[in-house]
Tab-separated table of C-alpha atoms and ligand atoms in Angstrom:
chain	number	residue	atom	x	y	z
T	1	MET	CA	0.000	0.000	0.000
T	2	SER	CA	1.227	3.495	-0.807
T	3	ILE	CA	2.224	5.563	2.195
T	4	GLY	CA	1.415	8.872	0.550
T	5	VAL	CA	1.947	12.458	1.553
T	6	LEU	CA	-0.352	12.501	4.613
T	7	GLN	CA	1.269	9.650	6.495
T	8	ARG	CA	4.813	10.226	5.333
T	9	TYR	CA	4.869	13.874	6.411
T	10	ARG	CA	2.247	13.693	9.137
T	11	GLU	CA	4.391	15.616	11.646
T	12	LEU	CA	5.006	18.467	9.214
T	13	LEU	CA	1.407	18.914	8.041
T	14	PRO	CA	-1.591	20.558	9.772
T	15	LEU	CA	-3.238	17.231	10.672
T	16	ASN	CA	-4.926	16.126	13.890
T	17	GLU	CA	-6.610	12.969	15.248
T	18	GLU	CA	-9.779	13.782	13.325
T	19	THR	CA	-8.067	14.064	9.950
T	20	PRO	CA	-8.555	10.933	7.854
T	21	LEU	CA	-5.272	9.491	6.539
T	22	PHE	CA	-5.563	8.106	3.041
T	23	SER	CA	-3.538	8.066	-0.152
T	24	MET	CA	-4.055	7.607	-3.852
T	25	GLY	CA	-0.300	7.185	-4.256
T	26	GLU	CA	0.683	10.837	-4.461
T	27	GLY	CA	4.239	12.001	-3.784
T	28	ASP	CA	7.545	10.124	-3.789
T	29	THR	CA	8.013	11.057	-7.447
T	30	PRO	CA	11.230	10.347	-9.389
T	31	LEU	CA	14.211	12.689	-9.423
T	32	VAL	CA	15.971	11.856	-12.679
T	33	ARG	CA	19.475	12.965	-13.630
T	34	SER	CA	19.708	14.714	-16.989
T	35	ARG	CA	21.794	12.818	-19.534
T	36	SER	CA	21.835	15.349	-22.329
T	37	ILE	CA	20.815	18.901	-21.474
T	38	GLY	CA	22.777	19.092	-18.211
T	39	PRO	CA	26.129	17.935	-19.653
T	40	GLU	CA	25.615	20.255	-22.629
T	41	LEU	CA	25.071	23.215	-20.297
T	42	GLY	CA	28.140	22.334	-18.230
T	43	CYS	CA	25.903	21.179	-15.405
T	44	PRO	CA	26.318	17.452	-14.724
T	45	ASP	CA	24.123	17.723	-11.620
T	46	LEU	CA	20.916	18.748	-13.372
T	47	PHE	CA	17.854	16.801	-12.226
T	48	PHE	CA	14.210	16.647	-13.262
T	49	LYS	CA	11.526	16.066	-10.643
T	50	LEU	CA	8.767	14.158	-12.410
T	51	GLU	CA	5.556	15.427	-10.870
T	52	GLY	CA	3.623	14.009	-13.806
T	53	CYS	CA	4.041	10.655	-12.024
T	54	ASN	CA	1.434	11.633	-9.421
T	55	PRO	CA	-1.926	9.813	-9.585
T	56	THR	CA	-3.690	12.374	-11.797
T	57	GLY	CA	-0.535	13.352	-13.674
T	58	SER	CA	0.415	16.606	-11.943
T	59	PHE	CA	1.845	18.076	-8.721
T	60	LYS	CA	-1.629	19.211	-7.681
T	61	ASP	CA	-2.269	15.839	-6.015
T	62	ARG	CA	0.167	16.611	-3.181
T	63	GLY	CA	-1.853	19.607	-2.102
T	64	MET	CA	-5.212	18.146	-2.988
T	65	VAL	CA	-4.818	15.152	-0.688
T	66	VAL	CA	-4.350	17.532	2.261
T	67	ALA	CA	-7.161	19.882	1.178
T	68	ILE	CA	-9.575	16.977	0.723
T	69	ALA	CA	-8.565	15.305	4.003
T	70	LYS	CA	-9.258	18.593	5.815
T	71	ALA	CA	-12.582	18.957	3.968
T	72	MET	CA	-13.503	15.438	5.186
T	73	GLU	CA	-12.422	16.326	8.714
T	74	GLU	CA	-14.721	19.366	8.564
T	75	ASN	CA	-17.641	17.284	7.222
T	76	SER	CA	-17.790	19.301	4.036
T	77	ILE	CA	-20.366	18.146	1.471
T	78	GLY	CA	-18.333	19.124	-1.531
T	79	VAL	CA	-15.495	21.096	-3.040
T	80	MET	CA	-15.131	23.757	-5.698
T	81	CYS	CA	-12.243	25.182	-7.717
T	82	ALA	CA	-11.421	27.257	-10.754
T	83	SER	CA	-8.807	25.686	-12.943
T	84	THR	CA	-6.681	25.803	-16.041
T	85	GLY	CA	-7.137	22.017	-15.894
T	86	ASN	CA	-4.854	20.183	-13.512
T	87	THR	CA	-6.433	21.394	-10.283
T	88	SER	CA	-9.828	20.329	-11.583
T	89	ALA	CA	-8.557	16.866	-12.539
T	90	SER	CA	-7.013	16.409	-9.097
T	91	ALA	CA	-10.009	17.798	-7.176
T	92	ALA	CA	-12.322	15.541	-9.182
T	93	ALA	CA	-10.257	12.404	-8.535
T	94	TYR	CA	-9.766	12.907	-4.797
T	95	SER	CA	-13.436	13.859	-4.411
T	96	ALA	CA	-14.464	10.682	-6.213
T	97	TYR	CA	-12.202	8.643	-3.918
T	98	CYS	CA	-13.706	10.255	-0.813
T	99	GLY	CA	-17.328	10.446	-1.956
T	100	LEU	CA	-17.477	14.238	-2.056
T	101	ALA	CA	-19.218	16.296	-4.717
T	102	ALA	CA	-16.908	18.414	-6.884
T	103	TRP	CA	-17.735	21.485	-8.934
T	104	VAL	CA	-15.063	22.857	-11.235
T	105	LEU	CA	-15.113	26.144	-13.119
T	106	ILE	CA	-13.108	26.008	-16.296
T	107	PRO	CA	-12.358	28.771	-18.801
T	108	LYS	CA	-14.320	27.600	-21.829
T	109	GLY	CA	-12.163	26.399	-24.720
T	110	GLU	CA	-8.900	27.058	-22.864
T	111	VAL	CA	-8.228	23.776	-21.087
T	112	ALA	CA	-6.126	20.959	-22.565
T	113	LEU	CA	-8.167	17.955	-23.677
T	114	GLY	CA	-6.629	15.386	-21.324
T	115	LYS	CA	-7.437	17.480	-18.261
T	116	LEU	CA	-11.026	18.055	-19.319
T	117	ALA	CA	-11.366	14.328	-20.028
T	118	GLN	CA	-10.134	13.542	-16.512
T	119	ALA	CA	-12.525	15.902	-14.734
T	120	MET	CA	-15.398	14.482	-16.775
T	121	ALA	CA	-14.417	10.860	-16.180
T	122	TYR	CA	-14.044	11.336	-12.419
T	123	GLY	CA	-17.608	12.663	-12.359
T	124	ALA	CA	-17.086	16.302	-11.411
T	125	ARG	CA	-19.754	18.847	-12.347
T	126	ILE	CA	-18.038	21.016	-14.911
T	127	LEU	CA	-19.074	24.622	-15.362
T	128	LEU	CA	-17.614	26.064	-18.557
T	129	VAL	CA	-17.143	29.767	-17.911
T	130	ASP	CA	-17.144	32.251	-20.761
T	131	GLY	CA	-14.118	34.030	-19.305
T	132	ASN	CA	-10.527	33.348	-18.304
T	133	PHE	CA	-9.067	31.604	-15.243
T	134	ASP	CA	-8.820	34.806	-13.219
T	135	ALA	CA	-12.532	35.509	-13.717
T	136	ALA	CA	-13.400	31.921	-12.772
T	137	LEU	CA	-11.273	32.076	-9.606
T	138	ALA	CA	-12.902	35.343	-8.538
T	139	LEU	CA	-16.325	33.657	-8.884
T	140	VAL	CA	-15.255	30.602	-6.885
T	141	ARG	CA	-13.825	32.754	-4.072
T	142	GLU	CA	-17.021	34.766	-3.900
T	143	PHE	CA	-19.317	31.729	-4.040
T	144	THR	CA	-17.494	29.653	-1.429
T	145	GLN	CA	-17.493	32.592	1.000
T	146	HIS	CA	-21.273	32.417	1.185
T	147	ASN	CA	-21.843	28.680	0.813
T	148	PRO	CA	-20.769	25.614	2.791
T	149	ILE	CA	-18.586	24.269	0.011
T	150	THR	CA	-14.815	23.964	0.400
T	151	LEU	CA	-12.619	26.000	-1.915
T	152	VAL	CA	-9.687	23.844	-3.065
T	153	ASN	CA	-7.661	26.302	-5.131
T	154	SER	CA	-4.239	27.124	-3.700
T	155	VAL	CA	-5.703	30.072	-1.765
T	156	ASN	CA	-6.756	27.203	0.513
T	157	PRO	CA	-3.638	27.045	2.762
T	158	HIS	CA	-3.818	23.242	2.990
T	159	ARG	CA	-2.948	23.033	-0.699
T	160	ILE	CA	0.339	24.863	-0.143
T	161	GLU	CA	1.067	22.711	2.910
T	162	GLY	CA	0.747	19.528	0.869
T	163	GLN	CA	2.754	20.845	-2.060
T	164	LYS	CA	5.712	21.795	0.146
T	165	THR	CA	6.419	18.069	0.598
T	166	ALA	CA	8.103	17.962	-2.814
T	167	ALA	CA	10.858	20.173	-1.378
T	168	PHE	CA	11.331	17.638	1.452
T	169	GLU	CA	11.694	14.786	-1.056
T	170	ILE	CA	14.285	16.632	-3.129
T	171	SER	CA	16.254	17.538	0.002
T	172	ASP	CA	16.171	13.955	1.291
T	173	LEU	CA	17.465	12.606	-2.024
T	174	LEU	CA	20.210	15.234	-2.450
T	175	ASP	CA	21.061	15.322	1.264
T	176	ASP	CA	20.569	19.102	1.163
T	177	ALA	CA	18.724	21.715	-0.868
T	178	PRO	CA	19.883	22.152	-4.496
T	179	ASP	CA	21.647	25.382	-5.476
T	180	TYR	CA	18.917	26.361	-7.932
T	181	LEU	CA	15.271	25.343	-8.223
T	182	PHE	CA	13.662	26.088	-11.604
T	183	ILE	CA	9.869	26.075	-11.585
T	184	PRO	CA	7.004	27.303	-13.784
T	185	VAL	CA	4.783	30.011	-12.280
T	186	GLY	CA	1.067	30.406	-12.938
T	187	ASN	CA	-1.110	31.153	-9.932
T	188	ALA	CA	2.183	31.111	-7.959
T	189	GLY	CA	1.086	28.572	-5.344
T	190	ASN	CA	3.761	26.021	-6.143
T	191	ILE	CA	6.778	28.345	-5.936
T	192	THR	CA	5.351	29.519	-2.595
T	193	ALA	CA	4.988	25.922	-1.420
T	194	TYR	CA	8.503	24.837	-2.419
T	195	TRP	CA	10.055	27.841	-0.711
T	196	ARG	CA	8.127	27.083	2.470
T	197	GLY	CA	9.248	23.457	2.314
T	198	PHE	CA	12.913	24.354	1.916
T	199	VAL	CA	12.770	26.972	4.668
T	200	GLU	CA	11.088	24.529	7.071
T	201	TYR	CA	13.619	21.794	6.347
T	202	HIS	CA	16.386	24.320	6.941
T	203	GLN	CA	14.858	25.434	10.245
T	204	LEU	CA	14.532	21.807	11.330
T	205	GLY	CA	18.232	21.313	10.623
T	206	HIS	CA	17.692	18.807	7.813
T	207	ASN	CA	19.208	21.174	5.233
T	208	ASP	CA	22.321	23.349	5.587
T	209	THR	CA	21.473	25.556	2.627
T	210	LEU	CA	18.550	27.119	0.782
T	211	PRO	CA	18.075	27.140	-2.988
T	212	ARG	CA	17.715	30.163	-5.225
T	213	MET	CA	14.128	30.087	-6.504
T	214	MET	CA	13.996	30.573	-10.273
T	215	GLY	CA	10.392	31.052	-11.416
T	216	PHE	CA	9.269	31.335	-15.042
T	217	GLN	CA	6.082	32.751	-16.479
T	218	ALA	CA	5.060	32.713	-20.147
T	219	GLU	CA	5.762	36.045	-21.806
T	220	GLY	CA	2.104	36.654	-22.702
T	221	ALA	CA	1.026	35.821	-19.139
T	222	ALA	CA	3.766	37.369	-17.025
T	223	PRO	CA	2.106	39.699	-14.491
T	224	ILE	CA	4.800	39.267	-11.828
T	225	VAL	CA	7.572	40.070	-14.300
T	226	ARG	CA	5.674	43.115	-15.600
T	227	GLY	CA	4.597	44.261	-12.158
T	228	GLU	CA	0.921	44.496	-13.047
T	229	PRO	CA	-1.987	42.146	-13.770
T	230	VAL	CA	-2.432	41.017	-17.369
T	231	ALA	CA	-6.091	41.390	-18.416
T	232	PHE	CA	-5.968	38.965	-21.339
T	233	PRO	CA	-3.159	36.479	-20.699
T	234	GLN	CA	-2.023	34.528	-23.754
T	235	THR	CA	0.326	31.560	-24.135
T	236	ILE	CA	0.332	28.093	-25.662
T	237	ALA	CA	1.096	26.814	-22.135
T	238	SER	CA	-2.577	26.850	-21.092
T	239	ALA	CA	-1.833	25.651	-17.543
T	240	ILE	CA	-0.090	28.950	-16.754
T	241	ARG	CA	-2.376	31.258	-18.737
T	242	ILE	CA	-3.040	33.336	-15.616
T	243	GLY	CA	-3.077	37.134	-15.440
T	244	ASN	CA	-3.492	37.846	-11.735
T	245	PRO	CA	-1.865	35.157	-9.565
T	246	ALA	CA	-3.402	34.545	-6.146
T	247	SER	CA	-0.003	34.012	-4.459
T	248	TRP	CA	1.699	36.956	-6.181
T	249	LYS	CA	3.166	38.500	-3.009
T	250	GLN	CA	4.342	35.150	-1.611
T	251	ALA	CA	6.079	34.372	-4.906
T	252	GLU	CA	7.899	37.704	-4.792
T	253	ARG	CA	8.925	36.953	-1.223
T	254	ALA	CA	10.283	33.541	-2.244
T	255	ARG	CA	12.230	35.201	-5.055
T	256	ASP	CA	13.639	37.986	-2.879
T	257	GLN	CA	14.431	35.949	0.230
T	258	SER	CA	16.174	33.272	-1.837
T	259	GLY	CA	18.118	35.646	-4.076
T	260	GLY	CA	16.331	34.178	-7.100
T	261	VAL	CA	14.501	35.565	-10.102
T	262	ILE	CA	11.068	35.473	-11.691
T	263	ASP	CA	11.422	35.953	-15.416
T	264	ALA	CA	9.493	35.264	-18.610
T	265	VAL	CA	10.069	32.904	-21.542
T	266	THR	CA	8.444	33.128	-24.971
T	267	ASP	CA	6.129	30.499	-26.411
T	268	ASP	CA	8.857	29.590	-28.917
T	269	GLU	CA	11.315	29.047	-26.090
T	270	ILE	CA	8.733	26.935	-24.238
T	271	LEU	CA	8.086	24.790	-27.324
T	272	GLU	CA	11.801	24.327	-27.961
T	273	ALA	CA	12.345	23.144	-24.387
T	274	TYR	CA	9.210	20.977	-24.566
T	275	ARG	CA	10.504	19.133	-27.635
T	276	MET	CA	14.055	18.924	-26.300
T	277	LEU	CA	12.937	17.444	-23.006
T	278	ALA	CA	10.907	14.722	-24.684
T	279	SER	CA	13.195	13.884	-27.622
T	280	ARG	CA	16.539	14.126	-25.830
T	281	GLU	CA	15.749	13.153	-22.265
T	282	GLY	CA	12.714	10.899	-22.745
T	283	ILE	CA	10.765	13.148	-20.401
T	284	PHE	CA	7.362	14.150	-21.675
T	285	GLY	CA	6.177	17.115	-19.651
T	286	GLU	CA	3.388	19.456	-20.583
T	287	PRO	CA	4.217	22.836	-22.160
T	288	ALA	CA	3.813	24.727	-18.847
T	289	SER	CA	6.337	22.371	-17.248
T	290	ALA	CA	8.806	23.004	-20.054
T	291	ALA	CA	8.719	26.717	-19.207
T	292	CYS	CA	11.184	26.125	-16.371
T	293	VAL	CA	13.572	24.258	-18.673
T	294	ALA	CA	13.224	27.110	-21.174
T	295	GLY	CA	14.124	29.399	-18.283
T	296	LEU	CA	17.214	27.364	-17.492
T	297	LEU	CA	18.358	27.486	-21.135
T	298	LYS	CA	17.742	31.249	-21.206
T	299	MET	CA	19.684	31.906	-17.982
T	300	ARG	CA	22.581	29.793	-19.255
T	301	ARG	CA	22.621	31.723	-22.563
T	302	ASN	CA	22.682	34.920	-20.530
T	303	GLY	CA	25.780	33.718	-18.721
T	304	LEU	CA	24.598	31.964	-15.555
T	305	ASP	CA	27.478	29.728	-14.444
T	306	LEU	CA	26.198	26.291	-13.503
T	307	ALA	CA	29.564	24.580	-12.992
T	308	GLY	CA	29.522	22.587	-9.781
T	309	LYS	CA	25.930	23.612	-9.075
T	310	ARG	CA	23.091	21.258	-8.288
T	311	VAL	CA	20.017	22.260	-10.254
T	312	VAL	CA	16.481	20.840	-10.147
T	313	CYS	CA	13.757	21.535	-12.721
T	314	ILE	CA	10.198	20.770	-11.639
T	315	ILE	CA	8.338	18.959	-14.420
T	316	THR	CA	4.941	19.809	-12.996
T	317	GLY	CA	2.626	17.813	-15.264
T	318	SER	CA	2.516	15.015	-17.831
T	319	GLY	CA	2.760	15.709	-21.546
T	320	LEU	CA	-0.213	13.398	-22.076
T	321	LYS	CA	-2.423	16.101	-20.612
T	322	ASP	CA	-2.210	18.066	-23.851
T	323	PRO	CA	-2.254	15.560	-26.717
T	324	ASP	CA	-3.165	18.205	-29.311
T	325	MET	CA	0.009	20.126	-28.541
T	326	ALA	CA	2.115	16.973	-28.649
T	327	VAL	CA	0.804	15.943	-32.052
T	328	SER	CA	0.941	19.386	-33.652
T	329	SER	CA	4.452	20.121	-32.407
T	330	ALA	CA	5.975	16.865	-33.678
T	331	GLN	CA	4.116	16.419	-37.001
T	332	ALA	CA	7.373	15.982	-38.873
T	333	ASN	CA	8.056	12.711	-37.042
T	334	THR	CA	5.287	10.836	-38.859
T	335	LEU	CA	5.360	9.434	-42.355
T	336	GLU	CA	2.619	7.597	-44.265
T	337	VAL	CA	3.778	4.376	-45.913
T	338	LYS	CA	2.306	1.703	-48.183
T	339	PRO	CA	1.740	-1.630	-46.376
T	340	ASN	CA	4.727	-3.463	-47.893
T	341	LEU	CA	8.298	-4.207	-46.870
T	342	GLU	CA	9.920	-2.100	-49.616
T	343	ALA	CA	8.093	0.993	-48.419
T	344	ILE	CA	9.141	0.313	-44.821
T	345	GLU	CA	12.787	-0.224	-45.833
T	346	ALA	CA	12.812	2.935	-47.931
T	347	ALA	CA	11.343	4.940	-45.068
T	348	ILE	CA	13.859	3.584	-42.567
T	349	MET	CA	16.822	4.278	-44.848
T	350	GLU	CA	15.484	7.787	-45.334
T	351	SER	CA	15.278	8.473	-41.603
T	352	LEU	CA	18.537	6.850	-40.420
T	353	PRO	CA	21.107	9.313	-39.088
T	354	SER	CA	23.302	10.039	-42.154
T	355	GLY	CA	26.402	8.332	-40.749
T	356	ASN	CA	24.542	5.007	-40.491
T	357	ARG	CA	23.079	4.909	-43.961
T	358	ALA	CA	25.958	3.083	-45.642
T	359	THR	CA	25.833	0.253	-43.086
T	360	GLY	CA	22.078	-0.014	-43.143
T	361	HIS	CA	22.129	-3.188	-45.270
A	1	LIG	C1	1.419	21.710	-15.163
A	1	LIG	O1	-4.725	23.696	-12.588
A	1	LIG	O2	-3.392	26.808	-11.999
A	1	LIG	O3	2.078	28.601	-10.033
A	1	LIG	O4	-5.755	25.563	-12.241
A	1	LIG	O5	-0.959	22.868	-14.167
A	1	LIG	O6	1.157	26.868	-8.510
A	1	LIG	O7	-0.274	27.870	-10.288
A	1	LIG	C2	-2.244	24.913	-12.800
A	1	LIG	C3	-0.977	25.419	-12.728
A	1	LIG	C4	2.591	24.732	-13.471
A	1	LIG	C5	1.601	26.589	-12.231
A	1	LIG	N1	2.554	23.599	-14.159
A	1	LIG	O8	1.590	26.330	-10.849
A	1	LIG	C6	-4.718	24.921	-12.388
A	1	LIG	C7	-3.427	25.637	-12.365
A	1	LIG	C8	1.384	22.982	-14.393
A	1	LIG	C9	0.182	23.536	-13.921
A	1	LIG	C10	1.443	25.329	-12.988
A	1	LIG	C11	0.209	24.739	-13.209
A	1	LIG	P1	1.116	27.477	-9.840
């Protein structure tokens, strides 16, 4: 049986005797050493934390298990969230497991297909809002203030508490904090959670050091970088298409206290990192996740010295969440062939790396 976040970090979470302890297998995700990008950047100690390996395919499950356990403890009848997709998938799954009702508000036409499919399959009530994520979150905050339904967006402090456990796992595996933590920023809950986790582990004496927090927004949805809300956020990375992050101030604090940065990367840079991660590392993250790798490549280009540094990139969600993006961004890898051996041989010869062609037969 999976131990899960609640039991494993019981002492470091806001739990009591009344809180039910359960797990769908969240947490304890892989930390994989880079074999290609790291060495190329002069950074042999580059690691990817694969949060897509959580039960619903994103980091949200770490926080959701705590938020839902607390909702159960408080005898809540149901939960509600606004979402660019992953929060809704996670809320829907954990609610199904616990027998709670779930209502999710989703910006109509802006959520990746896999995430919508999950929320539907898990039986959540889906309200398609003719507006963006920020508008949907404002509605959920307002509604849950006046109704006995638990808000499970990251403005619910239990979400942040659960998500901080990823920082504990990284620290345990590396025997200290890394030098740099690269992470995508949308509503800014996760960067807040990681910073809290590292600070707590430091205060407890488990870590000697603290990482620099390196957060990356998409250029068309970069309110923290610009210093003002973005009314109509735009980016291909739909998970982080957010114009007015709820944890804005906490993210700035994490940046400033850690001596880090919050910067922006373009959609082209995100797509380049997205393809590179999958085709050269075998790690299929979603576009929003690739934003932090794009950020790493950008910082390196701008002269950041990574020699001797330990660097972790948080791959926040699975690439399978957004199949349309995967297919459209790798079209060139498919080839139609006639169903005969000659056609197959011709196609293979055509696509062999040029050095191997002579020895192909
Ligand atoms: C894959 O699901 O906001 O900065 O509603 O799905 O903590 O918001 C998702 C955000 C990064 C940004 N990577 O994290 C939602 C939602 C992925 C994400 C982020 C999200 P935060």
